[in-house]
PDB file of C-alpha atoms in Angstrom:
ATOM      1  CA  GLN A   1     131.130  54.836 129.731  1.00 59.00           C
ATOM      2  CA  LYS A   2     134.690  53.569 129.507  1.00 64.00           C
ATOM      3  CA  LYS A   3     135.291  54.764 133.050  1.00 62.00           C
ATOM      4  CA  LEU A   4     132.114  53.041 134.191  1.00 60.00           C
ATOM      5  CA  THR A   5     133.047  49.695 132.684  1.00 66.00           C
ATOM      6  CA  ARG A   6     136.566  49.949 134.081  1.00 63.00           C
ATOM      7  CA  VAL A   7     135.216  50.666 137.602  1.00 60.00           C
ATOM      8  CA  VAL A   8     132.679  47.834 137.356  1.00 60.00           C
ATOM      9  CA  SER A   9     135.308  45.333 136.247  1.00 62.00           C
ATOM     10  CA  ALA A  10     137.686  46.551 138.949  1.00 58.00           C
ATOM     11  CA  SER A  11     135.005  46.182 141.643  1.00 57.00           C
ATOM     12  CA  GLN A  12     134.273  42.632 140.523  1.00 54.00           C
ATOM     13  CA  THR A  13     137.918  41.588 140.777  1.00 52.00           C
ATOM     14  CA  GLU A  14     138.382  42.935 144.316  1.00 50.00           C
ATOM     15  CA  ASP A  15     137.971  40.418 147.092  1.00 46.00           C
ATOM     16  CA  ASP A  16     135.628  40.713 150.052  1.00 44.00           C
ATOM     17  CA  GLY A  17     138.369  41.578 152.521  1.00 44.00           C
ATOM     18  CA  LYS A  18     138.704  45.106 151.244  1.00 50.00           C
ATOM     19  CA  THR A  19     135.370  46.667 152.190  1.00 49.00           C
ATOM     20  CA  THR A  20     136.671  50.223 152.247  1.00 50.00           C
ATOM     21  CA  THR A  21     137.913  50.084 148.682  1.00 54.00           C
ATOM     22  CA  SER A  22     134.694  48.411 147.546  1.00 61.00           C
ATOM     23  CA  GLN A  23     132.714  51.167 149.313  1.00 64.00           C
ATOM     24  CA  VAL A  24     134.829  53.791 147.529  1.00 63.00           C
ATOM     25  CA  SER A  25     134.374  51.903 144.269  1.00 71.00           C
ATOM     26  CA  ALA A  26     130.597  51.721 144.840  1.00 73.00           C
ATOM     27  CA  ASN A  27     130.447  55.480 145.475  1.00 77.00           C
ATOM     28  CA  LYS A  28     132.593  56.093 142.422  1.00 77.00           C
ATOM     29  CA  LEU A  29     130.321  53.768 140.436  1.00 77.00           C
ATOM     30  CA  LYS A  30     127.192  55.684 141.552  1.00 82.00           C
ATOM     31  CA  ARG A  31     128.837  59.013 140.681  1.00 82.00           C
ATOM     32  CA  LEU A  32     129.862  57.733 137.262  1.00 80.00           C
ATOM     33  CA  GLU A  33     126.350  56.349 136.627  1.00 84.00           C
ATOM     34  CA  LYS A  34     124.828  59.733 137.498  1.00 88.00           C
ATOM     35  CA  GLU A  35     127.345  61.443 135.229  1.00 87.00           C
ATOM     36  CA  ARG A  36     126.503  58.972 132.451  1.00 84.00           C
ATOM     37  CA  GLU A  37     122.761  59.653 132.870  1.00 90.00           C
ATOM     38  CA  LYS A  38     123.385  63.393 132.808  1.00 91.00           C
ATOM     39  CA  LEU A  39     125.456  63.054 129.619  1.00 88.00           C
ATOM     40  CA  GLU A  40     122.759  60.873 128.040  1.00 90.00           C
ATOM     41  CA  GLN A  41     120.138  63.528 128.864  1.00 93.00           C
ATOM     42  CA  GLU A  42     122.358  66.215 127.350  1.00 92.00           C
ATOM     43  CA  CYS A  43     122.869  64.042 124.296  1.00 92.00           C
ATOM     44  CA  ALA A  44     119.124  63.470 123.960  1.00 93.00           C
ATOM     45  CA  ALA A  45     118.441  67.212 124.322  1.00 94.00           C
ATOM     46  CA  LYS A  46     121.067  68.048 121.711  1.00 94.00           C
ATOM     47  CA  SER A  47     119.703  65.345 119.397  1.00 94.00           C
ATOM     48  CA  LYS A  48     116.200  66.806 119.753  1.00 94.00           C
ATOM     49  CA  LYS A  49     117.567  70.276 119.066  1.00 94.00           C
ATOM     50  CA  MET A  50     119.408  68.997 115.987  1.00 95.00           C
ATOM     51  CA  ASP A  51     116.221  67.282 114.758  1.00 93.00           C
ATOM     52  CA  ASP A  52     114.295  70.540 115.205  1.00 94.00           C
ATOM     53  CA  MET A  53     116.996  72.450 113.365  1.00 94.00           C
ATOM     54  CA  PHE A  54     116.947  69.850 110.586  1.00 93.00           C
ATOM     55  CA  LEU A  55     113.175  70.266 110.224  1.00 93.00           C
ATOM     56  CA  LYS A  56     113.556  74.048 110.141  1.00 94.00           C
ATOM     57  CA  LEU A  57     116.284  73.699 107.539  1.00 93.00           C
ATOM     58  CA  GLY A  58     113.980  71.533 105.409  1.00 92.00           C
ATOM     59  CA  LYS A  59     111.222  74.141 105.684  1.00 94.00           C
ATOM     60  CA  HIS A  60     113.613  76.925 104.732  1.00 94.00           C
ATOM     61  CA  GLN A  61     114.894  74.919 101.782  1.00 95.00           C
ATOM     62  CA  ARG A  62     111.325  74.360 100.560  1.00 95.00           C
ATOM     63  CA  ASP A  63     110.649  78.086 100.960  1.00 95.00           C
ATOM     64  CA  ILE A  64     113.802  78.905  99.002  1.00 96.00           C
ATOM     65  CA  THR A  65     112.818  76.446  96.267  1.00 96.00           C
ATOM     66  CA  LEU A  66     109.380  78.061  95.995  1.00 96.00           C
ATOM     67  CA  MET A  67     110.970  81.512  95.862  1.00 97.00           C
ATOM     68  CA  GLU A  68     113.378  80.374  93.143  1.00 96.00           C
ATOM     69  CA  GLU A  69     110.464  79.014  91.098  1.00 96.00           C
ATOM     70  CA  ARG A  70     108.549  82.266  91.579  1.00 97.00           C
ATOM     71  CA  ASN A  71     111.657  84.223  90.614  1.00 96.00           C
ATOM     72  CA  ALA A  72     111.999  82.171  87.422  1.00 95.00           C
ATOM     73  CA  GLU A  73     108.344  82.858  86.560  1.00 96.00           C
ATOM     74  CA  LEU A  74     108.797  86.571  87.180  1.00 96.00           C
ATOM     75  CA  GLU A  75     111.974  86.664  85.084  1.00 95.00           C
ATOM     76  CA  ALA A  76     110.073  84.991  82.229  1.00 94.00           C
ATOM     77  CA  LYS A  77     107.312  87.588  82.536  1.00 95.00           C
ATOM     78  CA  LEU A  78     109.916  90.345  82.628  1.00 95.00           C
ATOM     79  CA  GLY A  79     111.453  89.021  79.407  1.00 93.00           C
ATOM     80  CA  SER A  80     108.025  88.984  77.785  1.00 94.00           C
ATOM     81  CA  TYR A  81     107.244  92.494  78.988  1.00 95.00           C
ATOM     82  CA  THR A  82     110.636  93.740  77.807  1.00 95.00           C
ATOM     83  CA  THR A  83     109.949  92.351  74.339  1.00 94.00           C
ATOM     84  CA  GLN A  84     106.512  94.002  74.325  1.00 95.00           C
ATOM     85  CA  ILE A  85     107.990  97.327  75.444  1.00 96.00           C
ATOM     86  CA  LYS A  86     110.607  97.171  72.675  1.00 95.00           C
ATOM     87  CA  GLU A  87     107.855  96.524  70.127  1.00 95.00           C
ATOM     88  CA  ILE A  88     105.762  99.390  71.521  1.00 96.00           C
ATOM     89  CA  ASN A  89     108.758 101.736  71.409  1.00 95.00           C
ATOM     90  CA  LYS A  90     109.432 100.685  67.809  1.00 94.00           C
ATOM     91  CA  ARG A  91     105.819 101.405  66.873  1.00 93.00           C
ATOM     92  CA  ALA A  92     105.907 104.716  68.731  1.00 93.00           C
ATOM     93  CA  LEU A  93     109.023 105.690  66.787  1.00 91.00           C
ATOM     94  CA  GLU A  94     107.277 104.733  63.526  1.00 91.00           C
ATOM     95  CA  LEU A  95     104.202 106.729  64.538  1.00 91.00           C
ATOM     96  CA  SER A  96     106.370 109.674  65.464  1.00 91.00           C
ATOM     97  CA  SER A  97     108.025 109.498  62.060  1.00 90.00           C
ATOM     98  CA  VAL A  98     104.626 109.266  60.329  1.00 89.00           C
ATOM     99  CA  THR A  99     103.314 112.162  62.420  1.00 90.00           C
ATOM    100  CA  ASP A 100     106.348 114.276  61.540  1.00 90.00           C
ATOM    101  CA  ASP A 101     105.852 113.444  57.845  1.00 90.00           C
ATOM    102  CA  ARG A 102     102.162 114.344  58.121  1.00 91.00           C
ATOM    103  CA  ASP A 103     102.943 117.649  59.827  1.00 91.00           C
ATOM    104  CA  ARG A 104     105.522 118.476  57.142  1.00 92.00           C
ATOM    105  CA  ALA A 105     103.027 117.582  54.421  1.00 94.00           C
ATOM    106  CA  PHE A 106     100.352 119.820  56.030  1.00 93.00           C
ATOM    107  CA  SER A 107     102.768 122.739  56.206  1.00 94.00           C
ATOM    108  CA  GLU A 108     103.820 122.131  52.572  1.00 95.00           C
ATOM    109  CA  ILE A 109     100.154 121.982  51.547  1.00 95.00           C
ATOM    110  CA  HIS A 110      99.522 125.236  53.380  1.00 95.00           C
ATOM    111  CA  GLU A 111     102.523 126.885  51.677  1.00 95.00           C
ATOM    112  CA  LEU A 112     101.415 125.564  48.269  1.00 96.00           C
ATOM    113  CA  GLN A 113      97.863 126.843  48.865  1.00 96.00           C
ATOM    114  CA  GLN A 114      99.300 130.277  49.657  1.00 95.00           C
ATOM    115  CA  LYS A 115     101.365 130.149  46.443  1.00 95.00           C
ATOM    116  CA  ILE A 116      98.305 129.052  44.458  1.00 96.00           C
ATOM    117  CA  LEU A 117      96.311 131.967  45.895  1.00 95.00           C
ATOM    118  CA  LYS A 118      99.076 134.396  44.955  1.00 95.00           C
ATOM    119  CA  LEU A 119      99.330 132.874  41.489  1.00 95.00           C
ATOM    120  CA  ASN A 120      95.531 133.037  41.058  1.00 94.00           C
ATOM    121  CA  GLU A 121      95.629 136.697  42.096  1.00 93.00           C
ATOM    122  CA  LEU A 122      98.464 137.320  39.625  1.00 92.00           C
ATOM    123  CA  ILE A 123      96.547 135.528  36.873  1.00 92.00           C
ATOM    124  CA  ALA A 124      93.437 137.575  37.671  1.00 91.00           C
ATOM    125  CA  ARG A 125      95.450 140.834  37.514  1.00 88.00           C
ATOM    126  CA  LEU A 126      97.050 139.800  34.267  1.00 89.00           C
ATOM    127  CA  ARG A 127      93.649 138.955  32.777  1.00 87.00           C
ATOM    128  CA  ASN A 128      92.367 142.330  33.880  1.00 87.00           C
ATOM    129  CA  LYS A 129      95.332 144.018  32.209  1.00 83.00           C
ATOM    130  CA  ASN A 130      94.754 141.998  29.040  1.00 82.00           C
ATOM    131  CA  LYS A 131      91.084 142.971  28.979  1.00 82.00           C
ATOM    132  CA  LYS A 132      91.964 146.619  29.357  1.00 79.00           C
ATOM    133  CA  MET A 133      94.319 146.512  26.503  1.00 70.00           C
TER     134      MET A 133
END
């Protein structure tokens, strides 16, 4: 555009006696105008492309924001589930301990029943001996 304005101002200052230079200046002016139009079209195309990219960027940013919100929700759920799993594991450990105690008690009961049977047999033999005497 600077070239164009310089050529236009130069063509206006030339006098009518120099037709060849004004013809050259007119051709140069036409060429510069075409170049300016071409550059304006390129600028418009690049501006449109930038606008499209800006819109895509906005869409991607909204998508990222939604994903971040979803991620936060999932992390909250994960924290809740982790707490529940810890509680379940604690209860399972307590149940395991109770089950082990129960199994030990059953085996002790079984051993004591065997001892009682042996003692009852011994008492019965001793009573038989006492009766015979």
